[in-house]
GROMACS .gro file of C-alpha atoms in nm:
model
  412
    1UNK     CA    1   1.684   3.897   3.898
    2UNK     CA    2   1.666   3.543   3.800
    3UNK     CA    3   1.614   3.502   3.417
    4UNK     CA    4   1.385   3.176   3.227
    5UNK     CA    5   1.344   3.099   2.866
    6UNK     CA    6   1.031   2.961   2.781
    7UNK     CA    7   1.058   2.821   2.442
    8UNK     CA    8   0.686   2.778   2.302
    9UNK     CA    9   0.563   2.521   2.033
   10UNK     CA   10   0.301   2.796   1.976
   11UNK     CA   11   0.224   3.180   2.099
   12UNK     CA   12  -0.063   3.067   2.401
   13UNK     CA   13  -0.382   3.094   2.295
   14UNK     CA   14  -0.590   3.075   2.649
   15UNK     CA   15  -0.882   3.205   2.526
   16UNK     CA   16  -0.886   2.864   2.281
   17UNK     CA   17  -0.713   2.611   2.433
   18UNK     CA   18  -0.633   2.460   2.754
   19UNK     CA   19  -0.277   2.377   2.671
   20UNK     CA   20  -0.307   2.809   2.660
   21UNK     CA   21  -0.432   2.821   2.966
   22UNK     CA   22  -0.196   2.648   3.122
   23UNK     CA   23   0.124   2.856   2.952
   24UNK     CA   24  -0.020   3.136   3.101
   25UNK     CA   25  -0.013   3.025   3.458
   26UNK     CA   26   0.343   2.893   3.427
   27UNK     CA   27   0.443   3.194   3.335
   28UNK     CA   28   0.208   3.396   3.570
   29UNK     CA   29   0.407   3.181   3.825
   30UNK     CA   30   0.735   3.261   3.721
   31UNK     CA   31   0.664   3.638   3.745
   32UNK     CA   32   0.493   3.614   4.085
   33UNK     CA   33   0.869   3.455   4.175
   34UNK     CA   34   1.042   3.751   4.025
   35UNK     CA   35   1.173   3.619   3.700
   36UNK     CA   36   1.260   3.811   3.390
   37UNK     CA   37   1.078   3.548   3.129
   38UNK     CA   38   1.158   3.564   2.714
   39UNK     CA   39   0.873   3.406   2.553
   40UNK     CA   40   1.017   3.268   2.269
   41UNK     CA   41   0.909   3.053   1.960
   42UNK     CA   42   0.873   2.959   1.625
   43UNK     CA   43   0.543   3.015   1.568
   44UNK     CA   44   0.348   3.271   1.339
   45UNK     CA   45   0.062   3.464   1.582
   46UNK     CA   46  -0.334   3.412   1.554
   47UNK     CA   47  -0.566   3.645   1.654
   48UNK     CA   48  -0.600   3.485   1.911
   49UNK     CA   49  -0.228   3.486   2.073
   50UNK     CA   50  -0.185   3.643   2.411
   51UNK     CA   51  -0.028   3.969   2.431
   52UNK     CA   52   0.231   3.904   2.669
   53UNK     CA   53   0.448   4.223   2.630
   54UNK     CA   54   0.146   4.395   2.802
   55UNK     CA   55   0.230   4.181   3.164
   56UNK     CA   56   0.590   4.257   3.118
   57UNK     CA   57   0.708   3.939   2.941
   58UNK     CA   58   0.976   3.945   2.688
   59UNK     CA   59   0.876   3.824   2.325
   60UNK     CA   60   1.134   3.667   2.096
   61UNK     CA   61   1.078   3.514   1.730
   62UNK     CA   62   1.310   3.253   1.715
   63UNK     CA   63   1.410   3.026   1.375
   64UNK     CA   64   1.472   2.659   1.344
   65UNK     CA   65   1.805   2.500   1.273
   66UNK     CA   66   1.996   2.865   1.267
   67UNK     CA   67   2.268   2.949   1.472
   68UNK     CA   68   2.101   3.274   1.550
   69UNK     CA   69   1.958   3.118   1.852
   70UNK     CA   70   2.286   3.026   2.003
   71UNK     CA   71   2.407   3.330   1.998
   72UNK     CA   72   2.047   3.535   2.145
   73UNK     CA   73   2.047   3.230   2.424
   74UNK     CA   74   2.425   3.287   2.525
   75UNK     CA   75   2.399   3.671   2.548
   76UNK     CA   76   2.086   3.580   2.784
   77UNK     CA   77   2.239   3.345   2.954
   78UNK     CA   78   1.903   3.211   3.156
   79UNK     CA   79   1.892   3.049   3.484
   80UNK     CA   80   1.583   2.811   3.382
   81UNK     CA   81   1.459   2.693   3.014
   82UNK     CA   82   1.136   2.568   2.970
   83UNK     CA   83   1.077   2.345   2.673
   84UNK     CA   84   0.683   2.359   2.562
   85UNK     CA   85   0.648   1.981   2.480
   86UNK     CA   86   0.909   1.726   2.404
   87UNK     CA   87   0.918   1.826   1.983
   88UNK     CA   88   1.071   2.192   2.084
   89UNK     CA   89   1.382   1.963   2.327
   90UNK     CA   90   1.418   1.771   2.060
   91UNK     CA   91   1.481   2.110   1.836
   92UNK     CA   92   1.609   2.316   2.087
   93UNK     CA   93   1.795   2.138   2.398
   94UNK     CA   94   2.126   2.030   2.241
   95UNK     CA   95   2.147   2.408   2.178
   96UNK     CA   96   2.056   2.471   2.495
   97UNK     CA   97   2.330   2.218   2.708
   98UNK     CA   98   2.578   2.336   2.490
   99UNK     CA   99   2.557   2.684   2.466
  100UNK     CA  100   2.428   2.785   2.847
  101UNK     CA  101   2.515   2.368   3.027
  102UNK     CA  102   2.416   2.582   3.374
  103UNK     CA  103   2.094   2.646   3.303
  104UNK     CA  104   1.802   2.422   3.429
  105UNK     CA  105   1.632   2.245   3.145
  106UNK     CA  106   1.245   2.185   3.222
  107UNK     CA  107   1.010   1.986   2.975
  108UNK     CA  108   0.646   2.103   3.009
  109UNK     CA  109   0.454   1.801   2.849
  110UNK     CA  110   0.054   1.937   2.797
  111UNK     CA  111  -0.015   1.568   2.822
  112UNK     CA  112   0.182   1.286   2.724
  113UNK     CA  113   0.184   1.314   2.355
  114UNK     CA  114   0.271   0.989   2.319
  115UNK     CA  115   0.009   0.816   2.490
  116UNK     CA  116  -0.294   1.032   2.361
  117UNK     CA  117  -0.146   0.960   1.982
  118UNK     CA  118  -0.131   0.587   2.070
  119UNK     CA  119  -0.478   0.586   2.241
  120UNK     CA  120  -0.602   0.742   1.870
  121UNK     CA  121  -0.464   0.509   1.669
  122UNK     CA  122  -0.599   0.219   1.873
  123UNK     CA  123  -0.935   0.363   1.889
  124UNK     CA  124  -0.973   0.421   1.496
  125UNK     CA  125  -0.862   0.054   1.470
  126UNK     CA  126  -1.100  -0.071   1.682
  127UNK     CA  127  -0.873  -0.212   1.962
  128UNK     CA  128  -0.839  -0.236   2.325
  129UNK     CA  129  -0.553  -0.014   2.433
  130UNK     CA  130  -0.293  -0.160   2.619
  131UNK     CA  131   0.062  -0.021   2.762
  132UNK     CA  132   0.247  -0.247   2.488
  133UNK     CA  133   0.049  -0.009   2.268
  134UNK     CA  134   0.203   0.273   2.390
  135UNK     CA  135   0.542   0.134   2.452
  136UNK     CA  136   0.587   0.016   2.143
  137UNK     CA  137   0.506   0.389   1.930
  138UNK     CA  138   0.812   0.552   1.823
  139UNK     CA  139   0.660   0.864   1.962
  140UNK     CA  140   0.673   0.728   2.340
  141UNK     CA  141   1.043   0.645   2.274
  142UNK     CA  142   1.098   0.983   2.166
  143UNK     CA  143   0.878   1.142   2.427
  144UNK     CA  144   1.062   0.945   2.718
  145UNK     CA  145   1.398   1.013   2.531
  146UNK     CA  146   1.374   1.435   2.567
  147UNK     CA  147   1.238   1.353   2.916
  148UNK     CA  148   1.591   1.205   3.014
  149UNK     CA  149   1.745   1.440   2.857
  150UNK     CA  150   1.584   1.730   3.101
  151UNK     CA  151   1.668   1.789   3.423
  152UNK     CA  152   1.279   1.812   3.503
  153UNK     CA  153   0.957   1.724   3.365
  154UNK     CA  154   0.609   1.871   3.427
  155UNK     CA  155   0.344   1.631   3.438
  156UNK     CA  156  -0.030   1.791   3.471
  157UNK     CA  157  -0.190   1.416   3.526
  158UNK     CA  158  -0.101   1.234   3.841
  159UNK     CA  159  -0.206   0.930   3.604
  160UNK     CA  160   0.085   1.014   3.423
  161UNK     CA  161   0.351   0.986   3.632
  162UNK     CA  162   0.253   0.695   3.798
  163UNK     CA  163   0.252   0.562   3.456
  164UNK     CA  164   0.602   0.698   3.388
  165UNK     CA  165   0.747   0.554   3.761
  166UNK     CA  166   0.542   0.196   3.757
  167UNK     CA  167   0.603   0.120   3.312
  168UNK     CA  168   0.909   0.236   3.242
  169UNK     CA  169   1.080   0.337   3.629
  170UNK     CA  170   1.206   0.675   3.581
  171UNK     CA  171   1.330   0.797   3.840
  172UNK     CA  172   1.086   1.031   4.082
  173UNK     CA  173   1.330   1.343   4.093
  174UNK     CA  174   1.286   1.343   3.691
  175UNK     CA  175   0.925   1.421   3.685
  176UNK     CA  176   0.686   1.635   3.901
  177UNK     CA  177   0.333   1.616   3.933
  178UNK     CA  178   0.232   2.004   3.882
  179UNK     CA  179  -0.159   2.014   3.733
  180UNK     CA  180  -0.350   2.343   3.632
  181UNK     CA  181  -0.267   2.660   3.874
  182UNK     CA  182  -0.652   2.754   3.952
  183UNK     CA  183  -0.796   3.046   4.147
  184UNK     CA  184  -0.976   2.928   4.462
  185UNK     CA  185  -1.324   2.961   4.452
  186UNK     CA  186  -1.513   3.113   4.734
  187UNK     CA  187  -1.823   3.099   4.920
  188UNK     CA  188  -1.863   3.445   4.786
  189UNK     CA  189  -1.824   3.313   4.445
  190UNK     CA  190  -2.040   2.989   4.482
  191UNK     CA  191  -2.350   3.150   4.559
  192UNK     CA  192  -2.304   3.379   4.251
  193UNK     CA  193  -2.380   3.114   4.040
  194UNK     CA  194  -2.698   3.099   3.924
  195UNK     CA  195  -2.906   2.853   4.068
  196UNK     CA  196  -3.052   2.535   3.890
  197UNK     CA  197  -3.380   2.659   3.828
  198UNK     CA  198  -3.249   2.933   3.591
  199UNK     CA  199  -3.009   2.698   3.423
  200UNK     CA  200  -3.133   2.490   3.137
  201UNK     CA  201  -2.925   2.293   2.852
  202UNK     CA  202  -2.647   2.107   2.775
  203UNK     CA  203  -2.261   2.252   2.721
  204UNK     CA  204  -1.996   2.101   2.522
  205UNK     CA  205  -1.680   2.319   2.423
  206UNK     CA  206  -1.348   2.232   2.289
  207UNK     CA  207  -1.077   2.363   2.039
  208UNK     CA  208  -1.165   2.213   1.707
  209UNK     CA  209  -0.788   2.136   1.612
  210UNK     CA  210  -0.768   1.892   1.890
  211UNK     CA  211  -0.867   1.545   1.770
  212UNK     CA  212  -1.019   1.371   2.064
  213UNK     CA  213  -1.301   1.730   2.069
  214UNK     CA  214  -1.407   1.621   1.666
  215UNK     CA  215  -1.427   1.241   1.772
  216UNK     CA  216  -1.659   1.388   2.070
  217UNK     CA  217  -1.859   1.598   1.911
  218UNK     CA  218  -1.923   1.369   1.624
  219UNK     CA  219  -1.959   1.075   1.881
  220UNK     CA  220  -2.213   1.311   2.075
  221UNK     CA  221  -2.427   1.388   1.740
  222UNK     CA  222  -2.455   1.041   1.673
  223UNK     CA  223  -2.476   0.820   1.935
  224UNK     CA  224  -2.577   1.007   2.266
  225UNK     CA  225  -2.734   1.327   2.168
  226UNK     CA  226  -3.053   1.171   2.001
  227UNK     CA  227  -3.119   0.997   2.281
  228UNK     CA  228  -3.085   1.275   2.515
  229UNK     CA  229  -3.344   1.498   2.301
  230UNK     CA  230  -3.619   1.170   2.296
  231UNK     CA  231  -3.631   1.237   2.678
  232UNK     CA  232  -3.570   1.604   2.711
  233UNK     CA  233  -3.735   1.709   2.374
  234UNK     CA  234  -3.697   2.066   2.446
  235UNK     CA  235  -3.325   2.074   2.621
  236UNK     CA  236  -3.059   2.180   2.339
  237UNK     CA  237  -2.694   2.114   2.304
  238UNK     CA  238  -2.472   2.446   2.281
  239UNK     CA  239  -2.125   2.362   2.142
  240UNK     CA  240  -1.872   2.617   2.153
  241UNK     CA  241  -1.475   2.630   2.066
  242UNK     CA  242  -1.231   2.792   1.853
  243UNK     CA  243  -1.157   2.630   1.508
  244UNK     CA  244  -1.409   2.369   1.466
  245UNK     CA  245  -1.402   2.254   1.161
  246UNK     CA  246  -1.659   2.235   0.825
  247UNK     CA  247  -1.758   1.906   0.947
  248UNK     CA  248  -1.849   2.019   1.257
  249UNK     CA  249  -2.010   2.363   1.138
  250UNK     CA  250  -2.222   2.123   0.941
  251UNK     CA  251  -2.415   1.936   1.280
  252UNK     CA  252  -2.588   2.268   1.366
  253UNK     CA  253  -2.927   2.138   1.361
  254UNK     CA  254  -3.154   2.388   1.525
  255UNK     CA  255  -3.470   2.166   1.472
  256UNK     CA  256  -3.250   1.867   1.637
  257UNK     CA  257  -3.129   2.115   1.933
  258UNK     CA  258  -2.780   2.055   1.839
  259UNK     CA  259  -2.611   2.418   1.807
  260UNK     CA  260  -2.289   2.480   1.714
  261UNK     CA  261  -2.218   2.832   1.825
  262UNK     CA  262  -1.840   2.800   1.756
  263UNK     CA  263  -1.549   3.059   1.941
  264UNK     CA  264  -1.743   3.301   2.186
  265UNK     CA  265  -1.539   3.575   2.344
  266UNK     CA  266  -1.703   3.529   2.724
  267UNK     CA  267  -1.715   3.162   2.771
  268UNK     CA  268  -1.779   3.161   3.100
  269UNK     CA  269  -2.118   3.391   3.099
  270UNK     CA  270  -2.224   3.099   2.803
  271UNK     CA  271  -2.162   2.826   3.015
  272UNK     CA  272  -2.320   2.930   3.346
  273UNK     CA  273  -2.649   2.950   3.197
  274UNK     CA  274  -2.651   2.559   3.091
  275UNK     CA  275  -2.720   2.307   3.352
  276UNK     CA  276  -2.504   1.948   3.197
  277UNK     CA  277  -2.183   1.993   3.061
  278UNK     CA  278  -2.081   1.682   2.795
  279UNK     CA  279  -1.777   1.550   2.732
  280UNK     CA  280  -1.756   1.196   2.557
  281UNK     CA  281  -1.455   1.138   2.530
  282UNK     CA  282  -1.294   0.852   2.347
  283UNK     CA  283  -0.925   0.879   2.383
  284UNK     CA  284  -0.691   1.154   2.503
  285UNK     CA  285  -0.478   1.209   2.777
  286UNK     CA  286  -0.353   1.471   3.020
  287UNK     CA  287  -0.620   1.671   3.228
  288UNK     CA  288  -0.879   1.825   3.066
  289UNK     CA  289  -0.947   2.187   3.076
  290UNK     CA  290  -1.315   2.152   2.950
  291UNK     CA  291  -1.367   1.977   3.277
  292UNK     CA  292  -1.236   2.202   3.509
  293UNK     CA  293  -1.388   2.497   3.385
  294UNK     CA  294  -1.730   2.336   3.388
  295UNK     CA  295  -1.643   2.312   3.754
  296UNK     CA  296  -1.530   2.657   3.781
  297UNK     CA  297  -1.849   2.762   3.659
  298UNK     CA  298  -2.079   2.548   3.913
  299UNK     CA  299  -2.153   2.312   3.617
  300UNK     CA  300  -2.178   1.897   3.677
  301UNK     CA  301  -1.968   1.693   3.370
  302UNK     CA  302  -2.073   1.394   3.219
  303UNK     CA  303  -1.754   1.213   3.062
  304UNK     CA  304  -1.618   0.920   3.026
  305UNK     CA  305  -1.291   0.751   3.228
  306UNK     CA  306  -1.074   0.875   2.979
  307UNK     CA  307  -1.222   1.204   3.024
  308UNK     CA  308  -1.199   1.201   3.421
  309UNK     CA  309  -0.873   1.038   3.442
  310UNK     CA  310  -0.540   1.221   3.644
  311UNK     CA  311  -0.848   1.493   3.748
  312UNK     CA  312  -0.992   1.401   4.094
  313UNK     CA  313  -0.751   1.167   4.305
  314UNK     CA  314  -0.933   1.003   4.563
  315UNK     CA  315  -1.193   1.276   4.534
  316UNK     CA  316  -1.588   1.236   4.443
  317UNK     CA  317  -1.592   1.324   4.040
  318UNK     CA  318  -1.787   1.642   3.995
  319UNK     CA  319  -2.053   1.408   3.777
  320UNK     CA  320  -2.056   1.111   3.637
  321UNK     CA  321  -1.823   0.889   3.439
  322UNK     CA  322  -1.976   0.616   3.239
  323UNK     CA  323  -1.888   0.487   2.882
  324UNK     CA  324  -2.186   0.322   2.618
  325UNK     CA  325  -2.397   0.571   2.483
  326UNK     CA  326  -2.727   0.418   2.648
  327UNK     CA  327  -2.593   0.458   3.016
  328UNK     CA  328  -2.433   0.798   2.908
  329UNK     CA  329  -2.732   0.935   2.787
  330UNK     CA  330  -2.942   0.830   3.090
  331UNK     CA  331  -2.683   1.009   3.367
  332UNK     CA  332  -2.683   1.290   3.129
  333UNK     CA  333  -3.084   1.324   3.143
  334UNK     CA  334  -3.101   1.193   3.535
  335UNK     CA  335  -2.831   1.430   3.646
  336UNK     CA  336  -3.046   1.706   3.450
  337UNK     CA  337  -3.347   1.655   3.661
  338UNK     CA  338  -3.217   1.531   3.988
  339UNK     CA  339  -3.178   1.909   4.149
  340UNK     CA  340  -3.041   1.782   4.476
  341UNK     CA  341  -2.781   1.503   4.276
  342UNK     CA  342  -2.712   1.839   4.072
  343UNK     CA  343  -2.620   2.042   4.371
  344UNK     CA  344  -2.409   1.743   4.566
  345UNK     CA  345  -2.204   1.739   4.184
  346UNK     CA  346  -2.163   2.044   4.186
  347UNK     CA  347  -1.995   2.100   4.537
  348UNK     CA  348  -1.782   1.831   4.452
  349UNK     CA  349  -1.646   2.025   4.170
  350UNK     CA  350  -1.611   2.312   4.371
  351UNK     CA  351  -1.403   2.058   4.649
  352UNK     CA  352  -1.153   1.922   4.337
  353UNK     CA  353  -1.061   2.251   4.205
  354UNK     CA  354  -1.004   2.380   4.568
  355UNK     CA  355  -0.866   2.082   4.750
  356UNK     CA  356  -0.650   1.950   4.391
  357UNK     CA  357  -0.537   2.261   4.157
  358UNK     CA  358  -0.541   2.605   4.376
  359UNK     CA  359  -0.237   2.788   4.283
  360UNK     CA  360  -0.181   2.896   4.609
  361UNK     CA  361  -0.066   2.529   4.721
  362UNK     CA  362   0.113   2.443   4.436
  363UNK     CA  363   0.323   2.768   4.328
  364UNK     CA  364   0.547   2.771   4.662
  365UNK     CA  365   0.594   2.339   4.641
  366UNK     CA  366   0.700   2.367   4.315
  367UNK     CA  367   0.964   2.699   4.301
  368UNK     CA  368   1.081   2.549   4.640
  369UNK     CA  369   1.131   2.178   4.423
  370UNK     CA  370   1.289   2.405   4.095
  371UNK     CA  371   1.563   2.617   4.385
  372UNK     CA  372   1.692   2.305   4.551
  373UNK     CA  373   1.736   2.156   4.218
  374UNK     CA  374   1.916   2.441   4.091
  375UNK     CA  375   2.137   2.370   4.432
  376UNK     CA  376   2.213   2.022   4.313
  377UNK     CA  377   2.192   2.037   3.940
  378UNK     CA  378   2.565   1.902   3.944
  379UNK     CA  379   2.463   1.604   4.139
  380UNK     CA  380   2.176   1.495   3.994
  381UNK     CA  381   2.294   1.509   3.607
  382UNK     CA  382   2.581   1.269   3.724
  383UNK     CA  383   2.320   1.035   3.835
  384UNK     CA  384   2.127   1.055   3.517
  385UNK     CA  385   2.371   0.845   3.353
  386UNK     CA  386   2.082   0.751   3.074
  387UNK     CA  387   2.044   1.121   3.056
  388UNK     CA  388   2.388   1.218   2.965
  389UNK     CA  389   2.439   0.876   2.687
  390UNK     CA  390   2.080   1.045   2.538
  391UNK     CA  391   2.240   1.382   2.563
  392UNK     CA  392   2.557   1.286   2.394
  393UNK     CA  393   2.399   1.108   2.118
  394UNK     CA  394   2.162   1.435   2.051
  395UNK     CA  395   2.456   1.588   2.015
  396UNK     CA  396   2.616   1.376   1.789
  397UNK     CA  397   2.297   1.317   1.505
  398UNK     CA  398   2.051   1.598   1.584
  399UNK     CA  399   2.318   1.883   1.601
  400UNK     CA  400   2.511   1.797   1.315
  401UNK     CA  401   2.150   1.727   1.124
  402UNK     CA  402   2.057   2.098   1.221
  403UNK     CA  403   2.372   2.208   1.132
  404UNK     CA  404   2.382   2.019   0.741
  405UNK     CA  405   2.030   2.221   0.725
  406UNK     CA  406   2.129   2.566   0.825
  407UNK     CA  407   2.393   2.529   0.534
  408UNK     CA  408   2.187   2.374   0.327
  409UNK     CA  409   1.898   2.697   0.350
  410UNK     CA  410   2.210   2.941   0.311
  411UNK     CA  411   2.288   2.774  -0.027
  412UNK     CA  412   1.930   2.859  -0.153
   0.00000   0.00000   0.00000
């Protein structure tokens, strides 16, 4: 049996986040191929951390800059290693091509760091963004710099790797386009929904540790949101996620319609009984879970370009996508009474998440990519010549950093 290491940033959390989410069908996909998967990290568990011994997945606590590691991966000797965003390469790969070199090293990126931390900054300036933006943050040199470095990176956002190919030309057999791993959705399931007449409201759900949901929600409260409720003076807002924050306790504003309901434990049975689902979204990157699971649950988005972008390829958007508050409230309250607009966004929903992200498609296209690099894994590291120099320089300051630590905490 064929073994991968899947080194986590954090324990998934996919009933809060869709970075969780999307853990859980990597490594769904890995068992369905017939690996043995260690889940290791880090991390301390929340209550809200998947239990992954129960579906037969190996969990190990690992530590940071201790030797202990190289000495659990080497007895495990793995045949892939997944690295859970480019800040656990940076901690863990060295240890990784030195201590098991055969193994296939695979950065899972979320989103592009990098680009959604650049896209904040700008946007609390005030600015335009632009690509010299991006390519100018230390954090895109270190995000493209642990890409190298692996033999293959996972890129959720089609956006994104045309980004990666046209800015800086990496080469295609470095990255692969692989978005969320989605259950089809049926006829059968379709006409379960329930139908517009018996939905009423506006959604708007988001972890609250994730800046671009805060800037959304307080962007909603105070721009668009008002607006809404002049025209629809009985609709109300429900806002839902895990770990919002005091500021954003604070909006709920029953007389205003604005009600922040925080983490519920069936999402889904909250959402299908709202009509509009809201998501203004200033800057960010990557795909956005919110989005697809208003369309798994029959419901039309309202976002903005940000919000929409990498998610629907040459597709019909399963809403609208508009930017000033004025002509976002408008869609928002037009796309609320327009029942057959309402129905034609919400089929297009259901096309995207069929036609774009069902598992089915993409599991076999991408194990069949990950065994035929595993074929040539010789081959194409001696063609990553920028890989190797990047490796070999890891090796040289970040090693010898980890190793000055690891002494350094024995001493204490």
């Amino acid at each position: 049996m064929k073994k991968a290491l899947v080194i986590g940033y954090i324990w998934p959390e996919p009933k809060t986040t869709a970075a969780g989410n999307r853990m859980m069908q990597l490594l769904h996909g890995f068992l369905e191929y017939d690996y043995h998967i260690v889940f290791a990290t880090t991390a301390s568990k929340t209550k809200y951390s998947e239990d992954l011994a129960s579906i037969g997945i190996q969990e190990q606590p690992i530590a940071l800059n201790d030797s202990s590691f190289d000495v659990f991966v080497q007895a495990l000797n793995p045949d892939v290693v997944v690295f859970d965003r480019f800040m656990v390469e940076e901690q863990f790969g060295w240890r990784v091509a030195e201590f098991v070199p055969k193994a296939l090293r695979i950065l899972n990126t979320e989103d592009l760091h990098s680009l959604r931390k650049t896209r904040q900054l700008v946007h609390r300036k005030g600015e335009e963004f632009t690509i010299s933006h991006w390519l100018q943050h230390d954090m895109t040199k270190r995000e493209i710099a642990s890409l190298y470095r692996s033999d293959l990176t996972l890129l959720v956002s089609h956006y994104e790797k045309k980004l990666l190919e046209e800015e800086l030309h990496i080469p295609a057999v470095l990255v692969y386009h692989l978005p969320f791993l989605l259950e089809a959705i049926t006829e059968k399931d379709r006409k379960a929904f329930p139908v517009f007449e018996k939905r009423k409201d506006f959604s708007c759900f988001g972890n609250g540790r994730h800046a671009p949901n805060i800037d959304a929600l307080k962007y909603l409260n105070d721009a668009i949101w008002p607006l809404i409720r002049k025209e629809l003076p009985e609709a109300k807002l429900h806002v839902y996620g895990a770990y919002l924050p005091q500021q954003i306790q604070e909006l709920h504003r029953p007389q205003k319609g604005f009600l922040v309901h925080g983490w519920v434990e069936d999402l889904d049975t909250e959402l299908q009984k709202t009509r509009i689902n809201l998501a203004p979204l200033r800057f960010g990157a990557g795909i956005k879970g919110k989005l697809t699971r208003a369309m798994q649950n029959g419901i039309p988005s309202v976002t903005t370009a940000i919000g929409a972008e990498g998610m629907y390829g040459a597709m019909d958007w399963a809403g609208e996508i508009t930017e000033k508050p004025n002509d976002f409230a408008q869609k928002a309250i037009d796309l609320y009474q327009n029942e057959q607009k309402w129905h034609k966004k919400q089929q297009n929903g259901l096309d995207i998440i069929n036609g774009l992200y069902s598992k089915e498609k993409l599991l076999p296209a991408f194990f069949k990519v990950l065994e035929n690099l595993r074929t040539n894994i010789v081959e194409q590291r001696a063609k990553n010549f920028i890989g190797q120099l990047l490796q070999q320089q890891s090796m040289a300051s970040t090693k010898y950093m980890a190793k000055w630590i690891e002494e350094k905490n024995k001493k204490k």
